[in-house]
Coordinates of C-alpha atoms in Angstrom, one line a residue:
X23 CA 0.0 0.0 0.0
X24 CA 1.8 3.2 -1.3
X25 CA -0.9 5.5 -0.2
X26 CA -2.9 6.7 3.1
X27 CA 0.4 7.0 5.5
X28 CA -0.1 10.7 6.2
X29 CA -0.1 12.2 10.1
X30 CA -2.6 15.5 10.5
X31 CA 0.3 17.6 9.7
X32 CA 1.3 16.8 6.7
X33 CA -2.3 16.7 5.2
X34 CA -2.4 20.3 6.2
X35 CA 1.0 21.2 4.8
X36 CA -1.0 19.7 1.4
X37 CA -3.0 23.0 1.3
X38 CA -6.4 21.8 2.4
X39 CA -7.5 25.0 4.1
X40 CA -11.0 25.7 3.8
X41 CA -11.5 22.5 2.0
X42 CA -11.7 20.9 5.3
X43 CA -15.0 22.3 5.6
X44 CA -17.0 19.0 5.2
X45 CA -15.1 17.6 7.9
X46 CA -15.1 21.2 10.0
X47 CA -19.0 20.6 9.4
X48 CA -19.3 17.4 10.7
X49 CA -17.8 18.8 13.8
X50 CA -20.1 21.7 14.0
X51 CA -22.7 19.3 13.6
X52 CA -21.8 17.1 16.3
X53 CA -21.4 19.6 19.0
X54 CA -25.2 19.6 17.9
X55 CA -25.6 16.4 20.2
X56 CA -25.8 18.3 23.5
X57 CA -29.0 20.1 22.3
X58 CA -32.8 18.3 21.1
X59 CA -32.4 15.5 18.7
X60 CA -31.3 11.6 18.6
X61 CA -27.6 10.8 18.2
X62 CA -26.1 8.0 17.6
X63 CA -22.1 7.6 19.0
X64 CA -20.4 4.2 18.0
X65 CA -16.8 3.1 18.9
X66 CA -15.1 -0.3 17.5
X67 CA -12.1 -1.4 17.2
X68 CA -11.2 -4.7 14.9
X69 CA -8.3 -7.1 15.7
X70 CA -6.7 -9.1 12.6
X71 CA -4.2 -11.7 12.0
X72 CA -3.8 -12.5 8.6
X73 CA -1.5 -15.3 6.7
X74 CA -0.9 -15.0 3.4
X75 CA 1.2 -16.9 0.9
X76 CA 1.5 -14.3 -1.9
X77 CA 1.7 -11.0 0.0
X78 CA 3.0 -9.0 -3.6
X79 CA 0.5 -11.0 -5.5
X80 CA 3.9 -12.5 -7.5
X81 CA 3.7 -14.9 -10.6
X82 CA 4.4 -18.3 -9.6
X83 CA 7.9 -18.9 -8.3
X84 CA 8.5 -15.2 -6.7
X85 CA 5.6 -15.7 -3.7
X86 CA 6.8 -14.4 -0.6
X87 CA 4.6 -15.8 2.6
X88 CA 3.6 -12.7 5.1
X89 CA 2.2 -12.3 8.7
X90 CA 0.7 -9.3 8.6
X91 CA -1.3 -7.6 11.3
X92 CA -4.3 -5.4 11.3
X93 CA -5.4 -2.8 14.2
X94 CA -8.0 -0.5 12.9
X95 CA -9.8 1.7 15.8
X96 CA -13.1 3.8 13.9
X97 CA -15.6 5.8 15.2
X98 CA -19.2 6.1 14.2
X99 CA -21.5 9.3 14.6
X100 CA -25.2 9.9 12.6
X101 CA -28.5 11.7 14.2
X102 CA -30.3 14.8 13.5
X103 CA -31.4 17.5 15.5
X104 CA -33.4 20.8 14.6
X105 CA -30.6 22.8 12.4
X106 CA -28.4 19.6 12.1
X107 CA -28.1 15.9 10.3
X108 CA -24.6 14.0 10.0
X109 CA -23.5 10.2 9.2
X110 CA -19.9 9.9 10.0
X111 CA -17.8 6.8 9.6
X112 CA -14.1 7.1 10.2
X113 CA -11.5 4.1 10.7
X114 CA -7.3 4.2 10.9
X115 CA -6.3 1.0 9.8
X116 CA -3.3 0.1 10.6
X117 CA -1.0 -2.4 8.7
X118 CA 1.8 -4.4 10.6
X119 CA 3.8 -6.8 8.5
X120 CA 5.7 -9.1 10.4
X121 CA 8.4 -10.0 7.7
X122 CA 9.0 -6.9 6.3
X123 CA 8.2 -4.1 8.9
X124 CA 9.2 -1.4 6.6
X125 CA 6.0 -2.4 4.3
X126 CA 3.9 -1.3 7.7
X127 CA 1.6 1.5 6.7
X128 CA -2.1 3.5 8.1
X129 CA -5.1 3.7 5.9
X130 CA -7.6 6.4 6.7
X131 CA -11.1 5.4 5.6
X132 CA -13.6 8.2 5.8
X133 CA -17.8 8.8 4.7
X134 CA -19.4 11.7 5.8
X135 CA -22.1 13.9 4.9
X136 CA -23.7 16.2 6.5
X137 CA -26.2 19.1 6.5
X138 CA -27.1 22.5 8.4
X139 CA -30.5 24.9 8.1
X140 CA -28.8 28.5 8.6
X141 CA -32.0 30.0 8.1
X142 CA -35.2 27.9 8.6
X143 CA -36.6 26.8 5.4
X144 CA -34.6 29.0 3.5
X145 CA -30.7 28.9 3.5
X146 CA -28.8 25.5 4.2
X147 CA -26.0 23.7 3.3
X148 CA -24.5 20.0 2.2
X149 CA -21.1 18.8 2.9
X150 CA -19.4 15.8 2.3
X151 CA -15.9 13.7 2.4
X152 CA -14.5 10.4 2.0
X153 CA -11.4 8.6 2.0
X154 CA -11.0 5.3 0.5
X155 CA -7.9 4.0 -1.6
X156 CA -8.4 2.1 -4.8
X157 CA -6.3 0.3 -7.8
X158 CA -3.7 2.4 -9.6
X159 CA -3.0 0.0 -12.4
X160 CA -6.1 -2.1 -13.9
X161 CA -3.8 -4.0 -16.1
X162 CA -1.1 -4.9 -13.1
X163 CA -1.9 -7.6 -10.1
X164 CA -5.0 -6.5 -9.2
X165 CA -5.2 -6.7 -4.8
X166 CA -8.7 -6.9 -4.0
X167 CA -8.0 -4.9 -0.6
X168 CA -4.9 -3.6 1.8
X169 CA -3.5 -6.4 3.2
X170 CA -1.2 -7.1 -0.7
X171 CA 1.4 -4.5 -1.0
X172 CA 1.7 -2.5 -4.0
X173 CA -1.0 -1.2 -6.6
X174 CA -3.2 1.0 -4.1
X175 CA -3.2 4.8 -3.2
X176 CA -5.5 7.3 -1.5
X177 CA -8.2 9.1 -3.1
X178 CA -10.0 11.6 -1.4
X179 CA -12.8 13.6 -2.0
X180 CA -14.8 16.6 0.0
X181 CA -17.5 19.2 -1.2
X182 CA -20.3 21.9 -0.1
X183 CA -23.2 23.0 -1.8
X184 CA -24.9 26.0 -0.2
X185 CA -28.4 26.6 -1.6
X186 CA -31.9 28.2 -1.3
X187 CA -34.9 26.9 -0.8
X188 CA -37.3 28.8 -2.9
X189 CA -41.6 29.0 -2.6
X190 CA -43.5 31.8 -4.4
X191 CA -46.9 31.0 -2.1
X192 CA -48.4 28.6 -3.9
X193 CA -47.7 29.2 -7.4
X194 CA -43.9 28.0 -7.3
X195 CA -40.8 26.3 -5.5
X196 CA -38.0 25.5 -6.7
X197 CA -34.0 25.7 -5.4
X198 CA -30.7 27.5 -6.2
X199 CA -28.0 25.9 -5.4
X200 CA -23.9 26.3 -6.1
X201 CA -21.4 23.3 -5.4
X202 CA -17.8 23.3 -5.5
X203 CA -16.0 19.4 -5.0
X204 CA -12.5 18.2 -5.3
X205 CA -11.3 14.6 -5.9
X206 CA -7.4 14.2 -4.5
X207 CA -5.5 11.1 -5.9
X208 CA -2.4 10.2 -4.4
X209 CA -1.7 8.4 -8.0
X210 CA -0.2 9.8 -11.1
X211 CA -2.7 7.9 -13.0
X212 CA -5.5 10.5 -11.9
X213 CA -5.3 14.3 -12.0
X214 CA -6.1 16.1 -9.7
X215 CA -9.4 17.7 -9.8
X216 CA -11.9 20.2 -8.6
X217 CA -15.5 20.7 -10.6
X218 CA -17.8 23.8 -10.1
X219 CA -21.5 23.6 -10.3
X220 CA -24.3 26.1 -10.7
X221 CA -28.2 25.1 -10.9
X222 CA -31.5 26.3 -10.2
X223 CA -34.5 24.6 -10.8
X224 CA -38.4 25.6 -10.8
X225 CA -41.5 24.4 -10.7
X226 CA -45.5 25.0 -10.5
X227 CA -47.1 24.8 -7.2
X228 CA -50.9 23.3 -6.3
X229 CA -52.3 26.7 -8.0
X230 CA -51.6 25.2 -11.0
X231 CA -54.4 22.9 -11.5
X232 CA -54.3 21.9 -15.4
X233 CA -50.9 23.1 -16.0
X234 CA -48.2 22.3 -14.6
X235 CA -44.6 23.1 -15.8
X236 CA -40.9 23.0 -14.7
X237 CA -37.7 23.9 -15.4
X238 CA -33.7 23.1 -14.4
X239 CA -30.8 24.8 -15.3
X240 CA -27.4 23.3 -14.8
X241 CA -23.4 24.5 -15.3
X242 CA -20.5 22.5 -14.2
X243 CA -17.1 23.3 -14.7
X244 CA -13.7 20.3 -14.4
X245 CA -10.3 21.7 -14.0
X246 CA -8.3 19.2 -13.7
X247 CA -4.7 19.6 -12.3
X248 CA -2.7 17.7 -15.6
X249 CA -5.6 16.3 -17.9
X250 CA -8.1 18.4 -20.0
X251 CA -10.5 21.2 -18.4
X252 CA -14.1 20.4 -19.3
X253 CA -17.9 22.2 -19.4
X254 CA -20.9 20.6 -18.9
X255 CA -24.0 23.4 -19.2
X256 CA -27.6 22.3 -20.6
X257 CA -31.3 24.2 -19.8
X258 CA -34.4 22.0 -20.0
X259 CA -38.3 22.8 -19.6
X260 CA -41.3 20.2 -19.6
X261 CA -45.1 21.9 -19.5
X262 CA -47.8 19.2 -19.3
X263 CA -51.8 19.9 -19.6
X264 CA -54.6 17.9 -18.4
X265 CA -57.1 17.3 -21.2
X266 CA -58.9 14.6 -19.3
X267 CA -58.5 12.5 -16.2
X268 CA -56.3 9.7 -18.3
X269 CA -54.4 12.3 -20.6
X270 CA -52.2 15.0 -20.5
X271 CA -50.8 16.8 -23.6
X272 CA -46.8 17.2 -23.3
X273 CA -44.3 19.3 -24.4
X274 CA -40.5 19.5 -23.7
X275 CA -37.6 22.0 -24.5
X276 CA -34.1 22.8 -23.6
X277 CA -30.4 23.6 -24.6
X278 CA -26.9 21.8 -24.9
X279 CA -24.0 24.1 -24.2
X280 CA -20.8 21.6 -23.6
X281 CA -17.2 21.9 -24.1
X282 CA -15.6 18.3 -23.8
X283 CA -12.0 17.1 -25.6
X284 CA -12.9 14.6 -27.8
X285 CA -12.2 13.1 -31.5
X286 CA -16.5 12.9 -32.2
X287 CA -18.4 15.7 -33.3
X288 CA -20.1 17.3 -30.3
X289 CA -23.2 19.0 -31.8
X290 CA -24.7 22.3 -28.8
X291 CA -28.4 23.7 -29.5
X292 CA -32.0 23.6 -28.8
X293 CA -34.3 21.3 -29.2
X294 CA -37.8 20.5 -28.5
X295 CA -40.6 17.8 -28.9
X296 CA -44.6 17.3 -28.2
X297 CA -46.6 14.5 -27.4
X298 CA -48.8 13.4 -25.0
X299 CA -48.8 11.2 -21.6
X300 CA -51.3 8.6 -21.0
X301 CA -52.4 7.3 -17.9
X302 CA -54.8 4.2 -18.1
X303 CA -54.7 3.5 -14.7
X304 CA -52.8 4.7 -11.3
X305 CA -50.6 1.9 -12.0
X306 CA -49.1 3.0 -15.1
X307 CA -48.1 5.9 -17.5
X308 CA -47.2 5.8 -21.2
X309 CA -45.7 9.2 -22.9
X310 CA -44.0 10.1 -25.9
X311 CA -42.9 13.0 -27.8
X312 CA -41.2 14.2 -31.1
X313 CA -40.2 17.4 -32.7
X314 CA -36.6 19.0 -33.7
X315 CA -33.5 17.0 -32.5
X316 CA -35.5 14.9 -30.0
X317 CA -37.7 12.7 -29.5
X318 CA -38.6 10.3 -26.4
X319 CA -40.6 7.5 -25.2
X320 CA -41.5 6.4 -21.4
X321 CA -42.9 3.5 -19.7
X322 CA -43.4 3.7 -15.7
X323 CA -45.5 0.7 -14.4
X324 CA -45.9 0.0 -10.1
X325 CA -49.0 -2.9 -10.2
X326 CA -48.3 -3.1 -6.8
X327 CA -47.1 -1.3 -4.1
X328 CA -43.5 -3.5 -4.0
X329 CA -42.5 -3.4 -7.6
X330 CA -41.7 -1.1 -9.9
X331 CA -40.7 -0.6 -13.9
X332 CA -39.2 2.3 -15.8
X333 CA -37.9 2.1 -19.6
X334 CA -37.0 5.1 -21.3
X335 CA -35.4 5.8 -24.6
X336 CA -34.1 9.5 -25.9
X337 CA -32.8 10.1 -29.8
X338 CA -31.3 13.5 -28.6
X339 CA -29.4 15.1 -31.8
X340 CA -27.4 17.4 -29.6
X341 CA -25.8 17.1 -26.3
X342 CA -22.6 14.8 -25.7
X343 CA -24.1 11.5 -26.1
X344 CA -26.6 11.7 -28.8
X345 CA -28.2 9.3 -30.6
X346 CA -30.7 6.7 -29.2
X347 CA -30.0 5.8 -25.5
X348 CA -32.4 3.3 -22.9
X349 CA -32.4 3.7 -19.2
X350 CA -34.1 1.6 -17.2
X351 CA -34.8 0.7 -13.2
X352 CA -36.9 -2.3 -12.0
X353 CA -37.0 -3.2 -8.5
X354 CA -39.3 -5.8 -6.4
X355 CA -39.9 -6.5 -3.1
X356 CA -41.4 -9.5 -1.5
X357 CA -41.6 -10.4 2.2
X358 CA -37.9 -12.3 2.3
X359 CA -36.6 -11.0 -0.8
X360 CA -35.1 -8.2 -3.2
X361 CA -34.5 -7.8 -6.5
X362 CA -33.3 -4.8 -8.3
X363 CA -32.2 -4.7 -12.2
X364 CA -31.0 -0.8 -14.0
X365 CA -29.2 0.0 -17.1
X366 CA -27.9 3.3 -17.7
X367 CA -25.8 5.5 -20.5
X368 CA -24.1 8.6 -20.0
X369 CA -21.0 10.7 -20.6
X370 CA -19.2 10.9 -17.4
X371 CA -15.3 10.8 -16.3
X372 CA -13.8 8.7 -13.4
X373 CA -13.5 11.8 -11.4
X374 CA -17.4 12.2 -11.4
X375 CA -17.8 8.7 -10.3
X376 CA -15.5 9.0 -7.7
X377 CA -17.3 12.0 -6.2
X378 CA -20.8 10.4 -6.5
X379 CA -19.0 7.0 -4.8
X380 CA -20.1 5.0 -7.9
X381 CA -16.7 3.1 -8.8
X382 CA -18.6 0.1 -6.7
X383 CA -21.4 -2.1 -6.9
X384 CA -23.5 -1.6 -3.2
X385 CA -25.9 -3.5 -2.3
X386 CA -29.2 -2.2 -1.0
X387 CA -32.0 -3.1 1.5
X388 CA -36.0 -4.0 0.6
X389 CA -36.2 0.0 1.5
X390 CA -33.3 1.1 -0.9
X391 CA -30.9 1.8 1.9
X392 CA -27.5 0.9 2.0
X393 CA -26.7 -2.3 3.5
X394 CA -24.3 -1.2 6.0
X395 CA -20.9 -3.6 7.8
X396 CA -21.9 -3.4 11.3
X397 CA -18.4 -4.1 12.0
X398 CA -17.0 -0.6 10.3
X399 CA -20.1 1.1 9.2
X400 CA -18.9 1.3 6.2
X401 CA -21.2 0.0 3.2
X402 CA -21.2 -3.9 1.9
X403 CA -19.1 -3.6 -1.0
X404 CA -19.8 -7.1 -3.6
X405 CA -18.0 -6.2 -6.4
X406 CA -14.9 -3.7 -6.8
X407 CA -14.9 -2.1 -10.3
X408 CA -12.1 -2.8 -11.6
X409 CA -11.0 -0.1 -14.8
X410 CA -8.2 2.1 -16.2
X411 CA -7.3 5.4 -14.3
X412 CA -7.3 8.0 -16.9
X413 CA -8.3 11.9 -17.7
X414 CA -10.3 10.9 -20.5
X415 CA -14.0 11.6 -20.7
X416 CA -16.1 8.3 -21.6
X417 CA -19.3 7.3 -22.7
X418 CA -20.4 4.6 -20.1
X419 CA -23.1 1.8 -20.6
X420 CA -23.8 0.0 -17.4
X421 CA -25.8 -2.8 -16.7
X422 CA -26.3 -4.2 -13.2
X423 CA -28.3 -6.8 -11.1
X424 CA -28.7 -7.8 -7.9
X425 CA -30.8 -10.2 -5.3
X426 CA -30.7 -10.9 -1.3
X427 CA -32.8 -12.9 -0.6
X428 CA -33.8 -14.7 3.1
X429 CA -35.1 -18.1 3.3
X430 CA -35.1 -19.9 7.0
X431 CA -31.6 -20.0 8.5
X432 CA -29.9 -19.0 5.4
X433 CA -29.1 -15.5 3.2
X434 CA -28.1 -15.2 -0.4
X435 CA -26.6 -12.5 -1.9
X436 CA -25.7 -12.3 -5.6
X437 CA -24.9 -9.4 -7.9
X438 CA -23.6 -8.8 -11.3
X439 CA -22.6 -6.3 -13.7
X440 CA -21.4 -5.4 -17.0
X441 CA -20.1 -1.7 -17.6
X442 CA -18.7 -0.4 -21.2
X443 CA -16.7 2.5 -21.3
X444 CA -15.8 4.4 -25.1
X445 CA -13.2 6.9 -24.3
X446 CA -13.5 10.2 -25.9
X447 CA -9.6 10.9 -27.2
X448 CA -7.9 7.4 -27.8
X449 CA -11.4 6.1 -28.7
X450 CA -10.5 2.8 -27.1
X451 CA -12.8 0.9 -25.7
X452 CA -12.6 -1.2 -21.7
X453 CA -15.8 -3.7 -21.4
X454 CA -15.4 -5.5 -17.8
X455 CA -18.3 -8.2 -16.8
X456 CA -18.0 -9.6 -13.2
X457 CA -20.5 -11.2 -10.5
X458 CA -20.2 -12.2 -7.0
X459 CA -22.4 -14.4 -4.7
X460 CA -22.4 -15.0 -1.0
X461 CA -24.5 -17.9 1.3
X462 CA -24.6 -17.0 4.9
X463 CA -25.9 -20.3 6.8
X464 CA -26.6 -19.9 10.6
X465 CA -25.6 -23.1 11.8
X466 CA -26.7 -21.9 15.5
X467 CA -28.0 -18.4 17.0
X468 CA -24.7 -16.8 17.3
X469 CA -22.9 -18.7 14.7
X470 CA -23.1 -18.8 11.0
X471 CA -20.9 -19.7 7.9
X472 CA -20.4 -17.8 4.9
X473 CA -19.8 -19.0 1.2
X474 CA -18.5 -16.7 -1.0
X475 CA -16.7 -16.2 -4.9
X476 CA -16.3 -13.9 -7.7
X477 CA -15.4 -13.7 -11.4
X478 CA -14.4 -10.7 -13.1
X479 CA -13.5 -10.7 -16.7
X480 CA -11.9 -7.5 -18.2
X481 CA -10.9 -6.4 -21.6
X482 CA -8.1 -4.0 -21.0
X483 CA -8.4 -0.8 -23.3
X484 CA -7.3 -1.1 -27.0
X485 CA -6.7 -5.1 -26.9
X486 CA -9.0 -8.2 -27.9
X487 CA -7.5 -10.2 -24.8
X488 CA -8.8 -10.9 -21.9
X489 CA -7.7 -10.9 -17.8
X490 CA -10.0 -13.0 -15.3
X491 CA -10.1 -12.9 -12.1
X492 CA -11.9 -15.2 -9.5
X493 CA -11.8 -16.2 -5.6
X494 CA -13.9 -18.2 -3.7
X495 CA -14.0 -18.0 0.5
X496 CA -14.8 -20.2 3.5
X497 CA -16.1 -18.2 6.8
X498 CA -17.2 -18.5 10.1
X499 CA -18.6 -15.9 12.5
X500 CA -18.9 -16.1 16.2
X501 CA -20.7 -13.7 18.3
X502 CA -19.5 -13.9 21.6
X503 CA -21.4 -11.1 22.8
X504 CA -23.4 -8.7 21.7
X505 CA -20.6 -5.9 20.9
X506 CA -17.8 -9.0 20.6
X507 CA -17.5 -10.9 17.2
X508 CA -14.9 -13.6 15.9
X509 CA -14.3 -14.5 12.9
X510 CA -12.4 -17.1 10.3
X511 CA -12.0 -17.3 6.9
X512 CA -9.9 -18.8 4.5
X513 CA -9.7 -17.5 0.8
X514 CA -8.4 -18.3 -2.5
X515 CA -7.8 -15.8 -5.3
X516 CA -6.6 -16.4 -9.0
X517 CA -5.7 -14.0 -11.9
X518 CA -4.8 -15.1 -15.4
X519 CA -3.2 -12.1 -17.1
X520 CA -2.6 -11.1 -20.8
X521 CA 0.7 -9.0 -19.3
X522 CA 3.2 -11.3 -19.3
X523 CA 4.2 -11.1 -15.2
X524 CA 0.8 -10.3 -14.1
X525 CA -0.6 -13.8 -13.4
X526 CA -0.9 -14.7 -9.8
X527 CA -2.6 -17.3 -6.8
X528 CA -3.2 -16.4 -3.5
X529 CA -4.2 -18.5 -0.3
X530 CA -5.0 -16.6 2.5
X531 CA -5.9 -17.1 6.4
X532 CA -7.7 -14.5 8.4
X533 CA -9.0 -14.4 12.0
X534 CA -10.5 -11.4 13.1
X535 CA -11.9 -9.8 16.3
X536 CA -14.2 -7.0 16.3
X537 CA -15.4 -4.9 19.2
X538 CA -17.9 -2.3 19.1
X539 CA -17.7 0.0 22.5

């Protein structure tokens, strides 16, 4: 691990100034807990011995066998009282290799967000950090966490977003908002980055009986510290009127203003389309509309209460990904079980993913909530994304699926994804496809095993070949008390390499002891 080793000091010394304000937030907010409101304080602290055979994740013949030890105190803070909200998960892990103790490093792992009403329904504002560190070279041995050496560095990312909440009585609301973020990585690979954002939306209040309109308005700025600047800006507007109880006529507008370095031809300008938007029943609504440079279909469906189906398609002749593109989001809930399925396309850059913590596959809760580690609060991670670092802007295509599902004593987990990325200079293309599953069984009330695996298989950018990479894991989990949990696992991980070097096999042992205080 070549990243996360740095004291207070020399984080300062790095010029974060007033960009500490997410985290100077967070502590504003918590001095909130001594007033009206429910808070939330957790302490833990996990204990880890861990044997590897294949600590550099070498080709065959150049494994070296590691002890390595893991200490890793975090803290835990989330309520809200009447000015005040904050979720706060922090953990220092530290790294002790008992080999090599020069390799010996600390990893700081931070999510926080936070939010504070300055002026009561009016003025407030968002702030947010993290600290995670992630792969630095896609096409090298790939570590699928800290414990290998080599490969991984710090990224860090913190923002605000002031804004205004806005009601003309009850003809209008809407919000104005500005947003300023930066993305840190301790990795040549990345730049650097901060990205400005203006917006403002509007829209009709209950006055508005048969009409109803609204309108957004967005700018965002990149400057990135080595890489190419970019501008994002478009202006849309969507006016809808009741003709009968199961029919609305439909109109949309808006404008494309974008700046982006690329090899295709970016086309900026208006457009606009009419239709209409039929509703046959509260369970579903059909729309459609077509005019100059756009023209749309949607499909929303909810026969019940638990599940839920939107397809949409856009021909949009300006903007930077034109032509025809589908999005789509189903989801279904049942008493023991939940299923969610979404496709997306979009032109987006890694730095933007990083800020909107989308370089993972999460898994979520019958309620759409994060399914949280009690162990670190941090959320269950199934699948690490594993892609090129690079300046480049890209046109992404994701697909993704996933199920958890609860059936007597046992718990199944499965997910899987395909993403696509076309970049926008070298016009290379990455495609990586990857799935994991996990069985939890509880053999008794305070014990349970878990089966896990993976596969990923990646197409590195501008080649045919292909790398895969799979594990599979034996567990066992102990609660000795309520705030005392032990745990064993044993885990074997392969990776078959086009890169000559780059092959590897890992057997590991871990036993862990986690406390929460």
């Amino acid at each position: 691990m070549q990243g996360g080793t740095d004291t207070g000091a020399q984080l300062a010394r790095r010029g974060y100034g007033w960009r500490n304000f997410p985290l100077v937030l967070a502590v504003v907010v918590s001095g909130q807990t001594a007033t009206a409101g429910e808070w939330r304080v957790n302490t833990y602290l996990d204990f880890a011995e861990v044997y590897t055979d294949n600590v550099s994740l070498a080709p065959a013949g150049e494994e070296q066998d590691e002890f390595v030890t893991q200490i890793s105190p975090g803290i835990g803070v989330s309520g809200q009282s009447g000015r005040a909200k904050l979720n706060l998960n922090y953990r220092l892990q530290n790294l002790i290799y008992g080999h090599d103790l020069a390799r010996s490093n600390s990893n700081h792992q931070l999510l926080a967000n936070g939010n504070l009403e300055l002026i009561k329904n009016w003025f407030f504002v968002d702030a947010k950090s993290s600290i995670s560190q992630q792969i630095v070279d896609a096409d090298a041995s790939v570590p699928l966490d800290n414990f290998n050496i080599g490969n991984r560095a710090d990224v860090i990312t913190y923002g605000v977003s002031p804004y205004l909440k806005l009601r003309f009585g009850s003809y209008a609301a809407g919000e104005m908002r500005y947003g300023i973020d930066r993305v840190e990585n301790q990795s040549t690979a990345l730049s650097d980055t901060e990205i400005t954002q203006y917006s403002a939306r509007l829209g009709s209040g209950p006055n508005f009986n048969r009409l109803n309109w609204g309108m957004n308005f967005r700018h965002e700025e990149m400057s990135r510290e080595f890489g190419p600047d970019s501008l994002r800006e478009n202006a849309s507007a969507v006016v809808r009127y009741r003709f009968h109880q199961t029919f609305n006529a439909l109109a949309r507008g808006g404008y494309e203003n974008n700046d982006v370095v690329t090899t295709r031809s970016i086309k900026n300008g208006s457009y606009w389309s009419v239709g209409g938007e039929w509703l046959p029943s509260r369970y579903a609504t059909l729309s459609a509309t077509a005019g100059e440079n756009n023209w749309d279909a949607d499909v929303y469906l909810q026969p019940t209460a638990r599940t839920q189906l939107h397809v949409g398609y856009q021909d949009l002749e300006v903007g930077l990904n034109p032509g025809g593109v589908w999005t789509a989001d189903f989801s279904h809930h049942t008493r023991r079980s939940t299923w969610r399925l979404s496709y997306v396309e979009e032109s987006t850059s890694t730095q933007i993913l990083q800020l909107a913590d989308r370089q993972f596959f999460l898994v979520v809760d019958s309620n759409g909530n994060l399914l949280i580690d009690p162990r670190t609060g941090f959320p269950v991670v199934i699948v690490n994304n594993i892609f090129a670092l690079t300046d480049e802007e890209f046109i992404r295509q994701r697909f993704q699926g996933s199920v958890t599902w609860k059936s007597g004593k046992s718990d199944f987990v499965l997910g899987a994804y395909n993403e696509q990325r076309e970049f926008e200079i070298s016009n290379n293309s990455e495609d990586v496809l990857g799935a994991n599953a996990s069985w939890i069984w509880r053999l008794k009330p305070r014990t349970q095993s878990i089966l896990g695996g993976g596969w990923q298989h990646r197409n590195p950018a501008g080649t045919n070949e292909a790398d895969e990479l799979w594990y599979a894991s034996l567990g066992f989990n102990r609660s000795i008390s309520q705030d005392v949990n032990s745990s064993l696992e044993f885990r074997h991980t392969e990776r078959a390499s086009v890169r000559a070097g780059e092959d590897y096999d890992e057997n590991r042992l871990t036993l862990q002891l986690s406390m929460r205080f």
